Amino acid sequence: MSSDVKDTPTAVGPAVTRPQADSTSEAAAQAQVRPIVWTIAGSDSGGGAGIQADLLTIQDLGGHGCTAITAITAQSSVAVDHVEPISDAGFIAQLDTLWADLKPRAIKIGLLTGPEQVKLLADWLAQRQAEAPGSLPPIVLDPVLVASSGAMLNTTEASDQFDPLLPFIDILTPNGDELAALTGVVLDSPKAVVSACEQLLKRGAKAVLAKGGHLIFDGAETLHGQPAGPRCVDLLYSAELKALFDGPRIDTDNTHGSGCTLSSALATVLAQDYVMEDALAVVRAYLHNGLTASQRFGAGPGPLARTGWPTELASFPRVPLPGSALNRAYGLEAESEQAKLPEAPFTPCEVAELGVYPVVDSVEWVKRLLQLGVKTLQLRIKDQSPEAVEADIALAIELGHAYEARLFINDYWQLAIKHGAYGVHLGQEDMAIADLAAIQRAGLKLGLSTHGYFEILRAHALAPSYIAMGHIFPTPTKQMPSAPQGLTRLHNYVALVQPHRPAVAIGGIDIPRAFEVAKSGVGSIAVVRAVTQAKDVAEALGELQCAFESAPTLPTAAALAAQPQERECSDA
Ligand SMILES: Cc1ncc(COP(=O)(O)OP(=O)(O)O)c(N)n1
Ligand SMILES: Cc1ncsc1CCOP(=O)(O)O
Ligand SMILES: [Mg+2]
């Protein structure tokens, strides 16, 4: 283990404490400036909510905060004694001045004091849009109506008051009371929450996060199954994705500014180019940690603590699996679509680190690599009928056993079961259609592909034998639906996954990059071209192996093999 462990500087997408890379590319990435995040919101003199909470949050999660103040409030932890809107001229001047020099990568909108400010802001955004289509960044709207002390902050109760803004908003983040007030829907069941979100989409919102902090339904206990205890379930609802984020309800009344913190955290993570569902996973974990470590300063509820970029899986929400009771309660899946979920964790790999992991497309390659001493490998044959590939798959499996190697079969899981493979590797799309229960019952190991936080959480809920994360760098080998993850994210994913099961990095990894990748502490690197296009395959394998030997291993990985595997999302 190397001793040169330093804090990776807070740059774009703060990384956890890890050994620092020394290459020019990594140094350049780390020198990148913080993305600018605007908060358009009111000042909370008590320092717990509004602009004050937003600036602390933006800074804490790696952004640079700029403010356009909508109102000054005389506020403490127990009272809002005065709300004074800023003049229209003062409001617009702040926006214009910032736009001229400090263009945002994301905007959070909080307290707007009434329809006049809503219209001013909607008109201002429309002008920016008209001048330069596409120039507006992601915008998060927290539809603030009442302070946590119960005081009205907004002068109108009109349910359509935010509608002029909706066309510009990427996500609206109402709590239960706000969602009910904006839609008139009585939120007495999970399906009522869905119909309220549906209504907001019809009125122009692109996505809604219906926060579950205020929503407790009859029968909620039975929705969750294990683990027991009060839960908080947030619903992300958009045309493209409907997903639940389920976590324990933190037992604290220090929730002052939690909505402000969530929305500014979301803007800050979106400013770092995370997709919405990944950003929400990070934000839920941030709230979990902030509430857990919160403190009281006055006589009333205290604000959330600022705890930095979340890195531990325990802070993150569960993402219910397809077919789970929770998804069904929200009506997110038809009863007929229920997936066949495994009843137990997949068999763990007998090692915590899978090492150099070549992915090849023929039985000839499998044989050659086995003869060179490779111990983890994958047969990845694409687009053939099962009949056409069965003989090769059967032979590869036999060879794998003869050499006591960990041979994973990509995609053809029925053949893998039939011929008794060591393991199967499946992608996200395959997860929905494969009979995961049959793979688990047959005792095969399962590796799953992931492309970000949300998929990692969903994969983790299945307790697979390993989780692959990619693509790390651009690759011509496969057309990818997502952007390259890069090294900073890899560091964070490794910290999340590897204490629980082996992690594998894949995509665009050549020999020089293998040294960078290995410094993340990841226990395995999966490669196609680095092996199949090498002039000297044995030498390439040796150099890839060398990358691991020169890099430190994470202390958590060593304990892994001995750790009992738990299935964390068994609420089906
Ligand atoms: C180790 C490893 N990681 C990821 C993949 C990609 O699998 P998948 O998403 O199923 O895509 P295809 O390989 O099937 O194109 C992998 N094969 N191996
Ligand atoms: C199969 C696959 N899945 C994600 S990236 C990838 C291809 C990796 O190939 P290479 O190592 O040649 O970049
Ligand atoms: Mg596949």
Coordinates of C-alpha atoms and ligand atoms in Angstrom, one line a residue:
M1 CA 0.0 0.0 0.0
S2 CA 1.4 3.3 -1.1
S3 CA 1.6 6.1 1.5
D4 CA 1.0 9.0 -0.9
V5 CA -2.7 9.2 -0.1
K6 CA -3.9 12.8 -0.5
D7 CA -7.2 14.5 -0.7
T8 CA -8.2 14.8 -4.3
P9 CA -9.0 18.5 -4.7
T10 CA -12.6 19.5 -4.9
A11 CA -13.0 20.1 -8.6
V12 CA -15.7 19.0 -11.0
G13 CA -17.3 16.0 -9.3
P14 CA -15.4 15.9 -6.1
A15 CA -13.6 12.6 -5.6
V16 CA -13.1 10.8 -2.3
T17 CA -9.7 10.5 -0.6
R18 CA -7.7 8.4 -2.9
P19 CA -4.1 8.2 -4.1
Q20 CA -3.6 11.0 -6.6
A21 CA -2.8 10.3 -10.2
D22 CA 0.2 12.0 -11.5
S23 CA -0.4 12.1 -15.3
T24 CA -0.9 15.3 -17.2
S25 CA -4.4 14.2 -18.2
E26 CA -5.5 13.7 -14.6
A27 CA -3.8 16.9 -13.5
A28 CA -5.6 18.8 -16.2
A29 CA -8.9 17.3 -15.1
Q30 CA -8.3 18.3 -11.5
A31 CA -7.4 21.9 -12.5
Q32 CA -10.9 22.3 -14.0
V33 CA -12.8 25.1 -12.4
R34 CA -15.9 24.7 -10.3
P35 CA -19.1 25.0 -12.4
I36 CA -21.1 28.1 -11.7
V37 CA -24.5 27.5 -10.1
W38 CA -27.0 30.3 -9.6
T39 CA -29.5 30.4 -6.8
I40 CA -32.5 32.6 -7.3
A41 CA -34.1 32.7 -3.9
G42 CA -34.8 34.6 -0.7
S43 CA -32.4 35.4 2.1
D44 CA -32.9 33.6 5.4
S45 CA -31.4 35.7 8.1
G46 CA -31.2 32.6 10.3
G47 CA -28.8 30.9 8.0
G48 CA -30.7 27.7 7.7
A49 CA -32.6 28.0 4.4
G50 CA -32.8 30.1 1.3
I51 CA -29.8 31.7 -0.2
Q52 CA -27.6 30.9 2.8
A53 CA -28.4 27.2 2.6
D54 CA -27.9 27.2 -1.1
L55 CA -24.5 28.8 -1.1
L56 CA -23.2 26.4 1.5
T57 CA -24.6 23.5 -0.4
I58 CA -23.2 24.6 -3.8
Q59 CA -19.8 25.1 -2.3
D60 CA -19.9 21.8 -0.5
L61 CA -20.7 19.8 -3.6
G62 CA -18.1 21.4 -5.8
G63 CA -19.8 24.4 -7.4
H64 CA -19.3 28.1 -7.3
G65 CA -22.5 29.9 -6.2
C66 CA -23.9 33.1 -7.5
T67 CA -27.1 34.7 -6.2
A68 CA -30.1 36.6 -7.4
I69 CA -32.0 37.5 -4.2
T70 CA -35.8 37.7 -4.5
A71 CA -36.6 38.8 -0.9
I72 CA -35.1 39.5 2.4
T73 CA -36.7 37.7 5.3
A74 CA -36.3 38.4 9.0
Q75 CA -36.3 34.8 10.0
S76 CA -35.1 32.6 12.8
S77 CA -35.5 28.9 13.6
V78 CA -39.0 29.6 15.0
A79 CA -40.4 32.6 13.2
V80 CA -40.6 34.5 9.9
D81 CA -41.3 38.1 11.1
H82 CA -40.8 40.0 7.9
V83 CA -40.7 39.2 4.1
E84 CA -39.6 42.1 1.9
P85 CA -39.5 41.4 -1.8
I86 CA -36.7 43.0 -3.8
S87 CA -37.7 45.7 -6.3
D88 CA -38.4 44.5 -9.8
A89 CA -35.4 46.6 -11.1
G90 CA -33.1 45.1 -8.4
F91 CA -34.2 41.6 -9.3
I92 CA -33.6 41.9 -13.0
A93 CA -30.3 43.8 -12.5
Q94 CA -28.9 40.9 -10.6
L95 CA -29.9 38.5 -13.3
D96 CA -28.5 40.7 -16.1
T97 CA -25.2 41.4 -14.3
L98 CA -24.6 37.7 -13.7
W99 CA -25.6 36.7 -17.2
A100 CA -23.1 39.1 -18.7
D101 CA -20.1 37.6 -16.9
L102 CA -20.9 34.5 -14.8
K103 CA -23.1 32.3 -17.0
P104 CA -24.6 29.4 -15.1
R105 CA -24.1 25.7 -15.7
A106 CA -27.3 25.1 -13.6
I107 CA -29.9 27.3 -11.9
K108 CA -31.9 26.6 -8.7
I109 CA -35.0 28.7 -8.2
G110 CA -36.4 28.9 -4.7
L111 CA -38.6 31.5 -3.1
L112 CA -40.5 33.7 -5.5
T113 CA -42.8 36.1 -3.6
G114 CA -45.8 36.1 -5.9
P115 CA -47.1 36.0 -9.5
E116 CA -45.2 39.3 -10.4
Q117 CA -41.8 37.8 -9.7
V118 CA -42.8 34.5 -11.4
K119 CA -43.7 36.5 -14.6
L120 CA -40.6 38.7 -14.4
L121 CA -38.4 35.6 -14.2
A122 CA -40.3 33.7 -16.9
D123 CA -40.1 36.7 -19.3
W124 CA -36.3 37.1 -18.5
L125 CA -35.7 33.4 -19.2
A126 CA -37.8 33.6 -22.4
Q127 CA -35.6 36.5 -23.6
R128 CA -32.4 34.5 -23.0
Q129 CA -33.9 31.6 -24.8
A130 CA -35.0 33.8 -27.8
E131 CA -31.5 35.5 -28.0
A132 CA -29.6 32.2 -27.9
P133 CA -31.7 29.1 -28.2
G134 CA -30.2 26.3 -26.0
S135 CA -28.3 28.8 -23.8
L136 CA -30.3 28.0 -20.7
P137 CA -28.7 25.4 -18.5
P138 CA -30.7 22.8 -16.4
I139 CA -33.1 24.6 -14.1
V140 CA -34.5 23.2 -10.8
L141 CA -37.6 24.9 -9.4
D142 CA -38.4 24.4 -5.7
P143 CA -41.9 25.7 -5.5
V144 CA -41.6 27.3 -2.0
L145 CA -44.9 28.1 -0.5
V146 CA -44.5 27.9 3.3
A147 CA -41.5 28.0 5.6
S148 CA -40.8 25.0 7.8
S149 CA -42.0 27.1 10.7
G150 CA -45.4 27.2 9.0
A151 CA -45.2 30.9 7.9
M152 CA -46.4 31.8 4.5
L153 CA -43.6 33.1 2.3
N154 CA -45.5 33.4 -0.9
T155 CA -48.3 35.9 -1.2
T156 CA -50.7 33.8 -3.3
E157 CA -52.3 30.4 -3.0
A158 CA -53.1 30.1 -6.7
S159 CA -52.4 26.5 -7.8
D160 CA -51.2 27.7 -11.2
Q161 CA -48.9 30.4 -9.9
F162 CA -45.7 28.7 -11.3
D163 CA -47.2 27.7 -14.6
P164 CA -45.5 30.5 -16.6
L165 CA -42.1 29.1 -15.5
L166 CA -42.8 25.5 -16.2
P167 CA -41.6 25.5 -19.9
F168 CA -38.1 26.5 -18.7
I169 CA -37.9 24.1 -15.8
D170 CA -36.1 20.7 -16.0
I171 CA -37.4 19.5 -12.7
L172 CA -39.9 20.7 -10.1
T173 CA -39.2 19.5 -6.5
P174 CA -42.4 19.9 -4.5
N175 CA -42.9 18.3 -1.1
G176 CA -46.3 16.6 -0.4
D177 CA -48.0 19.9 0.8
E178 CA -46.7 21.8 -2.2
L179 CA -47.7 19.0 -4.7
A180 CA -51.2 19.0 -3.2
A181 CA -51.5 22.8 -3.3
L182 CA -50.2 23.0 -6.9
T183 CA -52.5 20.2 -8.3
G184 CA -55.5 20.0 -6.0
V185 CA -55.0 16.3 -5.7
V186 CA -55.6 14.7 -2.3
L187 CA -52.3 12.7 -1.8
D188 CA -53.8 9.8 0.2
S189 CA -52.1 7.0 -1.8
P190 CA -49.0 6.4 -3.9
K191 CA -51.1 6.3 -7.0
A192 CA -52.5 9.8 -6.1
V193 CA -48.9 11.1 -6.1
V194 CA -48.4 9.7 -9.5
S195 CA -51.5 11.3 -10.9
A196 CA -50.5 14.7 -9.4
C197 CA -47.1 14.4 -11.1
E198 CA -48.9 13.4 -14.4
Q199 CA -51.0 16.6 -14.1
L200 CA -47.8 18.8 -13.7
L201 CA -46.3 17.1 -16.8
K202 CA -49.4 17.9 -18.8
R203 CA -49.1 21.5 -17.6
G204 CA -45.5 21.7 -19.1
A205 CA -43.1 20.4 -16.4
K206 CA -40.4 18.1 -17.9
A207 CA -39.9 16.2 -14.7
V208 CA -41.2 16.2 -11.1
L209 CA -39.5 15.0 -8.0
A210 CA -42.4 14.3 -5.6
K211 CA -40.6 14.3 -2.3
G212 CA -41.9 11.8 0.2
G213 CA -40.7 13.5 3.4
H214 CA -44.3 14.6 4.2
L215 CA -46.1 11.7 2.7
I216 CA -47.1 8.8 4.9
F217 CA -49.8 6.4 3.5
D218 CA -52.0 3.9 5.2
G219 CA -50.3 0.5 4.7
A220 CA -46.9 2.1 4.1
E221 CA -45.3 -0.5 6.3
T222 CA -46.4 -3.3 4.1
L223 CA -45.2 -1.5 1.0
H224 CA -41.7 -1.8 2.0
G225 CA -41.3 -5.2 3.5
Q226 CA -37.7 -5.2 4.7
P227 CA -36.0 -3.3 6.1
A228 CA -38.5 -2.1 8.8
G229 CA -38.9 1.3 10.2
P230 CA -40.3 4.6 8.8
R231 CA -39.3 5.3 5.2
C232 CA -39.1 8.3 2.9
V233 CA -39.9 7.5 -0.7
D234 CA -39.3 10.1 -3.4
L235 CA -40.7 9.7 -6.9
L236 CA -38.9 10.9 -10.0
Y237 CA -41.6 11.3 -12.7
S238 CA -40.8 12.2 -16.3
A239 CA -41.9 11.0 -19.7
E240 CA -38.6 9.0 -20.0
L241 CA -38.2 7.6 -16.5
K242 CA -40.3 6.8 -13.5
A243 CA -38.2 5.8 -10.5
L244 CA -38.4 5.6 -6.8
F245 CA -35.7 6.4 -4.3
D246 CA -36.4 4.8 -1.0
G247 CA -34.5 5.4 2.2
P248 CA -35.0 5.4 6.0
R249 CA -36.7 8.5 7.4
I250 CA -34.1 10.2 9.5
D251 CA -35.4 10.7 13.0
T252 CA -34.7 14.5 13.5
D253 CA -36.7 17.7 13.5
N254 CA -33.7 19.6 12.2
T255 CA -35.2 19.9 8.7
H256 CA -35.0 23.7 8.3
G257 CA -34.0 24.4 4.7
S258 CA -34.1 20.7 3.6
G259 CA -36.1 21.6 0.4
C260 CA -33.6 24.5 -0.4
T261 CA -30.7 22.1 0.3
L262 CA -32.1 19.4 -1.9
S263 CA -32.8 21.7 -4.9
S264 CA -29.5 23.5 -4.7
A265 CA -27.7 20.2 -4.3
L266 CA -29.5 18.9 -7.4
A267 CA -28.6 22.0 -9.4
T268 CA -24.9 21.6 -8.4
V269 CA -24.8 17.9 -9.3
L270 CA -26.6 18.6 -12.6
A271 CA -24.0 21.4 -13.3
Q272 CA -21.4 18.6 -13.3
D273 CA -23.2 16.8 -16.2
Y274 CA -24.7 14.0 -14.2
V275 CA -28.0 12.6 -15.7
M276 CA -31.1 13.3 -13.6
E277 CA -31.4 9.9 -12.0
D278 CA -27.7 9.8 -11.0
A279 CA -27.9 13.4 -9.7
L280 CA -30.9 12.4 -7.6
A281 CA -29.2 9.4 -6.1
V282 CA -26.3 11.6 -5.0
V283 CA -28.7 14.3 -3.6
R284 CA -30.7 11.8 -1.6
A285 CA -27.5 10.5 0.0
Y286 CA -26.4 14.1 0.6
L287 CA -29.7 14.8 2.4
H288 CA -29.4 11.6 4.4
N289 CA -26.0 12.6 5.7
G290 CA -26.9 16.2 6.2
L291 CA -30.0 15.3 8.3
T292 CA -28.1 12.6 10.2
A293 CA -25.4 15.1 11.3
S294 CA -27.7 18.1 11.7
Q295 CA -27.5 20.4 14.8
R296 CA -29.9 22.7 16.5
F297 CA -28.7 26.3 16.9
G298 CA -31.9 28.2 18.1
A299 CA -35.0 27.1 19.9
G300 CA -36.5 25.6 16.8
P301 CA -35.5 23.1 14.1
G302 CA -31.9 23.4 13.1
P303 CA -30.4 23.3 9.5
L304 CA -28.8 20.3 7.8
A305 CA -25.1 19.7 8.2
R306 CA -22.8 20.1 5.2
T307 CA -21.1 16.8 4.8
G308 CA -19.5 16.9 1.3
W309 CA -19.9 14.5 -1.6
P310 CA -21.4 11.3 -0.3
T311 CA -19.3 8.2 -0.8
E312 CA -20.7 5.4 1.3
L313 CA -23.4 3.1 0.0
A314 CA -25.2 3.2 3.4
S315 CA -26.1 6.9 2.7
F316 CA -27.6 6.2 -0.7
P317 CA -31.2 5.3 -1.3
R318 CA -32.5 1.9 -2.4
V319 CA -33.7 1.8 -5.9
P320 CA -36.6 -0.7 -5.9
L321 CA -36.2 -3.4 -8.5
P322 CA -38.6 -4.1 -11.3
G323 CA -41.3 -6.3 -9.9
S324 CA -40.9 -5.0 -6.3
A325 CA -43.9 -4.3 -4.1
L326 CA -43.0 -0.6 -3.9
N327 CA -43.0 -0.1 -7.7
R328 CA -46.3 -1.9 -7.9
A329 CA -47.9 0.2 -5.2
Y330 CA -47.0 3.3 -7.2
G331 CA -48.5 1.6 -10.3
L332 CA -45.1 2.0 -12.1
E333 CA -45.4 -1.5 -13.5
A334 CA -48.3 -3.6 -14.6
E335 CA -48.8 -6.7 -12.5
S336 CA -48.2 -8.8 -15.6
E337 CA -44.7 -7.3 -16.0
Q338 CA -43.3 -8.7 -12.8
A339 CA -39.7 -9.7 -13.2
K340 CA -38.5 -13.0 -11.8
L341 CA -36.4 -11.7 -9.0
P342 CA -33.9 -14.0 -7.3
E343 CA -34.6 -15.0 -3.8
A344 CA -31.1 -14.8 -2.5
P345 CA -27.8 -13.1 -3.3
F346 CA -25.7 -14.4 -6.2
T347 CA -22.8 -16.7 -5.4
P348 CA -19.9 -14.4 -4.6
C349 CA -16.6 -14.7 -6.5
E350 CA -14.1 -16.4 -4.3
V351 CA -11.7 -13.5 -4.7
A352 CA -12.3 -9.9 -3.8
E353 CA -10.4 -8.6 -6.9
L354 CA -10.8 -10.0 -10.3
G355 CA -7.6 -8.5 -11.7
V356 CA -6.9 -8.2 -15.5
Y357 CA -10.1 -9.3 -17.2
P358 CA -9.9 -9.7 -21.0
V359 CA -13.2 -9.8 -23.0
V360 CA -12.9 -11.7 -26.2
D361 CA -15.2 -13.0 -29.0
S362 CA -14.1 -16.5 -29.8
V363 CA -13.3 -19.8 -28.2
E364 CA -9.8 -19.6 -29.8
W365 CA -9.1 -16.4 -27.9
V366 CA -10.4 -18.0 -24.7
K367 CA -8.0 -21.0 -25.2
R368 CA -5.0 -18.7 -26.0
L369 CA -5.6 -16.5 -22.9
L370 CA -6.1 -19.5 -20.6
Q371 CA -2.8 -20.9 -21.8
L372 CA -1.1 -17.6 -21.0
G373 CA -2.4 -17.9 -17.4
V374 CA -5.4 -15.5 -17.5
K375 CA -7.7 -16.3 -14.6
T376 CA -10.7 -14.0 -15.2
L377 CA -12.1 -13.6 -18.8
Q378 CA -15.3 -13.3 -20.7
L379 CA -16.6 -14.8 -23.9
R380 CA -18.6 -12.1 -25.6
I381 CA -20.1 -13.3 -28.9
K382 CA -22.6 -10.8 -30.4
D383 CA -25.7 -11.3 -32.6
Q384 CA -25.7 -15.0 -33.3
S385 CA -28.4 -17.5 -32.7
P386 CA -28.1 -19.7 -29.6
E387 CA -27.8 -22.7 -32.0
A388 CA -24.9 -21.1 -33.8
V389 CA -22.9 -20.5 -30.6
E390 CA -23.7 -23.4 -28.4
A391 CA -20.8 -25.6 -29.3
D392 CA -18.3 -22.8 -28.8
I393 CA -19.8 -21.7 -25.5
A394 CA -19.8 -25.3 -24.3
L395 CA -16.2 -25.8 -25.3
A396 CA -15.1 -22.5 -23.7
I397 CA -16.8 -23.4 -20.4
E398 CA -15.1 -26.8 -20.4
L399 CA -11.7 -25.1 -21.0
G400 CA -12.4 -22.5 -18.3
H401 CA -13.0 -25.3 -15.8
A402 CA -9.9 -27.2 -16.9
Y403 CA -7.7 -24.2 -16.3
E404 CA -9.6 -23.3 -13.1
A405 CA -10.4 -19.9 -14.5
R406 CA -13.4 -17.6 -13.9
L407 CA -15.0 -17.6 -17.4
F408 CA -18.1 -15.4 -17.7
I409 CA -20.5 -15.8 -20.7
N410 CA -21.9 -12.6 -22.0
D411 CA -25.6 -12.6 -22.9
Y412 CA -26.3 -16.3 -23.5
W413 CA -27.4 -17.0 -20.0
Q414 CA -29.5 -20.1 -20.8
L415 CA -26.5 -21.7 -22.5
A416 CA -24.3 -20.7 -19.6
I417 CA -26.7 -22.4 -17.1
K418 CA -27.1 -25.5 -19.4
H419 CA -23.3 -26.0 -19.6
G420 CA -22.5 -25.1 -16.1
A421 CA -20.4 -21.9 -16.6
Y422 CA -18.6 -20.2 -13.8
G423 CA -20.6 -17.0 -14.4
V424 CA -22.8 -14.8 -16.7
H425 CA -22.3 -11.1 -17.6
L426 CA -25.4 -9.1 -18.3
G427 CA -26.1 -5.6 -19.3
Q428 CA -28.9 -3.3 -18.1
E429 CA -31.3 -4.3 -20.9
D430 CA -30.6 -7.9 -20.3
M431 CA -31.4 -7.6 -16.6
A432 CA -35.0 -6.9 -17.5
I433 CA -35.5 -10.0 -19.6
A434 CA -33.2 -12.6 -18.2
D435 CA -34.4 -15.1 -15.7
L436 CA -32.2 -13.8 -12.9
A437 CA -33.8 -16.2 -10.4
A438 CA -32.8 -19.2 -12.6
I439 CA -29.2 -17.9 -12.8
Q440 CA -29.0 -17.5 -9.1
R441 CA -30.6 -20.9 -8.3
A442 CA -28.1 -22.6 -10.7
G443 CA -25.3 -21.1 -8.6
L444 CA -23.7 -19.2 -11.4
K445 CA -21.9 -16.0 -10.6
L446 CA -23.5 -12.8 -12.1
G447 CA -21.7 -9.7 -13.3
L448 CA -23.7 -6.6 -14.2
S449 CA -22.9 -3.6 -16.3
T450 CA -23.6 -0.1 -14.9
H451 CA -23.2 3.4 -16.3
G452 CA -23.7 5.7 -13.3
Y453 CA -25.0 6.0 -9.7
F454 CA -28.6 5.0 -10.4
E455 CA -27.7 1.8 -12.2
I456 CA -25.1 0.9 -9.6
L457 CA -27.8 1.2 -6.9
R458 CA -30.2 -0.9 -8.9
A459 CA -27.5 -3.5 -9.6
H460 CA -26.4 -3.5 -6.0
A461 CA -30.0 -4.3 -4.9
L462 CA -29.7 -7.6 -6.8
A463 CA -26.5 -8.6 -4.9
P464 CA -24.6 -9.7 -8.0
S465 CA -21.1 -11.3 -7.8
Y466 CA -19.5 -8.2 -9.3
I467 CA -20.5 -4.8 -10.7
A468 CA -18.8 -3.4 -13.8
M469 CA -18.6 0.4 -14.4
G470 CA -18.1 2.0 -17.7
H471 CA -17.3 3.2 -20.1
I472 CA -14.5 5.0 -18.4
F473 CA -12.9 6.4 -21.6
P474 CA -14.2 6.8 -25.2
T475 CA -14.0 3.5 -27.0
P476 CA -14.6 2.5 -30.6
T477 CA -15.2 -1.1 -29.6
K478 CA -18.9 -0.6 -28.7
Q479 CA -21.4 2.1 -29.4
M480 CA -22.3 3.5 -26.0
P481 CA -25.6 5.1 -25.0
S482 CA -24.0 7.2 -22.3
A483 CA -21.0 9.6 -22.0
P484 CA -17.6 8.3 -20.8
Q485 CA -17.5 8.3 -17.0
G486 CA -13.9 9.5 -16.5
L487 CA -11.5 8.9 -13.6
T488 CA -13.1 11.2 -11.0
R489 CA -16.4 9.4 -11.2
L490 CA -14.6 6.0 -11.2
H491 CA -12.9 6.9 -7.9
N492 CA -16.3 7.6 -6.4
Y493 CA -18.0 4.5 -7.8
V494 CA -15.1 2.3 -6.6
A495 CA -15.6 3.7 -3.1
L496 CA -19.3 2.9 -3.3
V497 CA -19.2 -0.5 -4.7
Q498 CA -16.0 -2.2 -3.7
P499 CA -16.6 -2.4 0.1
H500 CA -19.5 -4.7 -0.8
R501 CA -18.5 -6.7 -3.9
P502 CA -15.8 -6.7 -6.6
A503 CA -15.8 -3.7 -8.9
V504 CA -14.7 -3.8 -12.6
A505 CA -13.7 -0.8 -14.8
I506 CA -14.3 -1.2 -18.5
G507 CA -14.1 0.9 -21.7
G508 CA -11.2 2.6 -23.5
I509 CA -8.6 1.2 -21.2
D510 CA -5.2 0.8 -22.8
I511 CA -1.9 0.1 -21.1
P512 CA -1.0 3.7 -20.1
R513 CA -4.6 4.4 -18.9
A514 CA -4.6 1.1 -16.9
F515 CA -2.0 2.7 -14.6
E516 CA -4.4 5.7 -14.0
V517 CA -7.4 3.4 -13.6
A518 CA -5.7 1.1 -11.1
K519 CA -4.9 4.1 -8.9
S520 CA -8.7 4.4 -8.2
G521 CA -8.2 1.2 -6.2
V522 CA -10.5 -0.8 -8.6
G523 CA -9.8 -4.5 -8.3
S524 CA -10.3 -5.3 -12.0
I525 CA -9.9 -3.9 -15.4
A526 CA -11.8 -5.4 -18.3
V527 CA -10.3 -4.8 -21.7
V528 CA -11.0 -5.8 -25.3
R529 CA -8.5 -4.0 -27.6
A530 CA -5.7 -3.7 -25.1
V531 CA -5.4 -7.5 -25.5
T532 CA -6.9 -8.4 -28.8
Q533 CA -5.0 -5.7 -30.7
A534 CA -1.7 -6.1 -28.8
K535 CA 1.4 -6.9 -30.9
D536 CA 2.5 -9.2 -28.2
V537 CA -0.4 -10.5 -26.1
A538 CA 1.7 -12.0 -23.3
E539 CA 3.6 -8.7 -22.9
A540 CA 0.3 -6.7 -22.9
L541 CA -1.1 -9.0 -20.2
G542 CA 2.1 -8.5 -18.2
E543 CA 1.9 -4.7 -18.4
L544 CA -1.7 -4.7 -17.4
Q545 CA -0.9 -6.8 -14.4
C546 CA 1.9 -4.5 -13.6
A547 CA -0.6 -1.6 -13.4
F548 CA -2.2 -3.3 -10.5
E549 CA 1.0 -4.2 -8.8
S550 CA 2.2 -0.6 -8.9
A551 CA -1.1 0.8 -7.6
P552 CA -2.3 0.7 -4.0
T553 CA -5.2 -1.6 -3.1
L554 CA -8.1 -0.3 -1.1
P555 CA -8.1 -1.7 2.4
T556 CA -11.9 -2.4 2.1
A557 CA -11.4 -4.8 -0.8
A558 CA -9.3 -7.2 1.2
A559 CA -12.1 -7.9 3.6
L560 CA -14.6 -8.5 0.9
A561 CA -14.4 -12.2 0.3
A562 CA -15.1 -13.0 3.9
Q563 CA -18.1 -10.7 4.1
P564 CA -21.6 -12.2 4.1
Q565 CA -23.5 -11.2 1.0
E566 CA -26.9 -9.6 1.7
R567 CA -29.7 -8.9 -0.7
E568 CA -30.6 -5.3 0.1
C569 CA -33.8 -4.8 -1.9
S570 CA -36.0 -7.7 -1.1
D571 CA -39.4 -6.0 -1.0
A572 CA -40.9 -7.9 -3.9
Ligands
LIG1 C1 -16.8 -6.7 -17.6 C2 -17.8 -6.2 -18.5 N1 -18.4 -5.0 -18.3 C3 -19.3 -4.5 -19.1 C4 -19.7 -5.2 -20.3 C5 -20.8 -4.7 -21.2 O1 -21.8 -5.6 -21.1 P1 -23.2 -5.2 -21.8 O2 -23.7 -3.9 -21.2 O3 -24.1 -6.4 -21.6 O4 -22.9 -5.0 -23.2 P2 -22.4 -6.1 -24.3 O5 -21.0 -6.5 -23.8 O6 -23.3 -7.2 -24.2 O7 -22.3 -5.3 -25.5 C6 -19.0 -6.4 -20.5 N2 -19.3 -7.1 -21.6 N3 -18.1 -6.9 -19.6
LIG2 C1 -18.1 -4.2 -24.1 C2 -18.0 -2.9 -23.5 N1 -18.8 -2.4 -22.6 C3 -18.6 -1.2 -22.2 S1 -17.2 -0.5 -23.0 C4 -17.0 -2.0 -23.8 C5 -15.9 -2.2 -24.8 C6 -14.5 -2.0 -24.2 O1 -13.6 -2.3 -25.2 P1 -12.2 -1.6 -25.2 O2 -11.4 -2.2 -24.1 O3 -11.6 -2.0 -26.6 O4 -12.3 -0.1 -25.2
MG3 MG -24.6 -8.0 -22.8

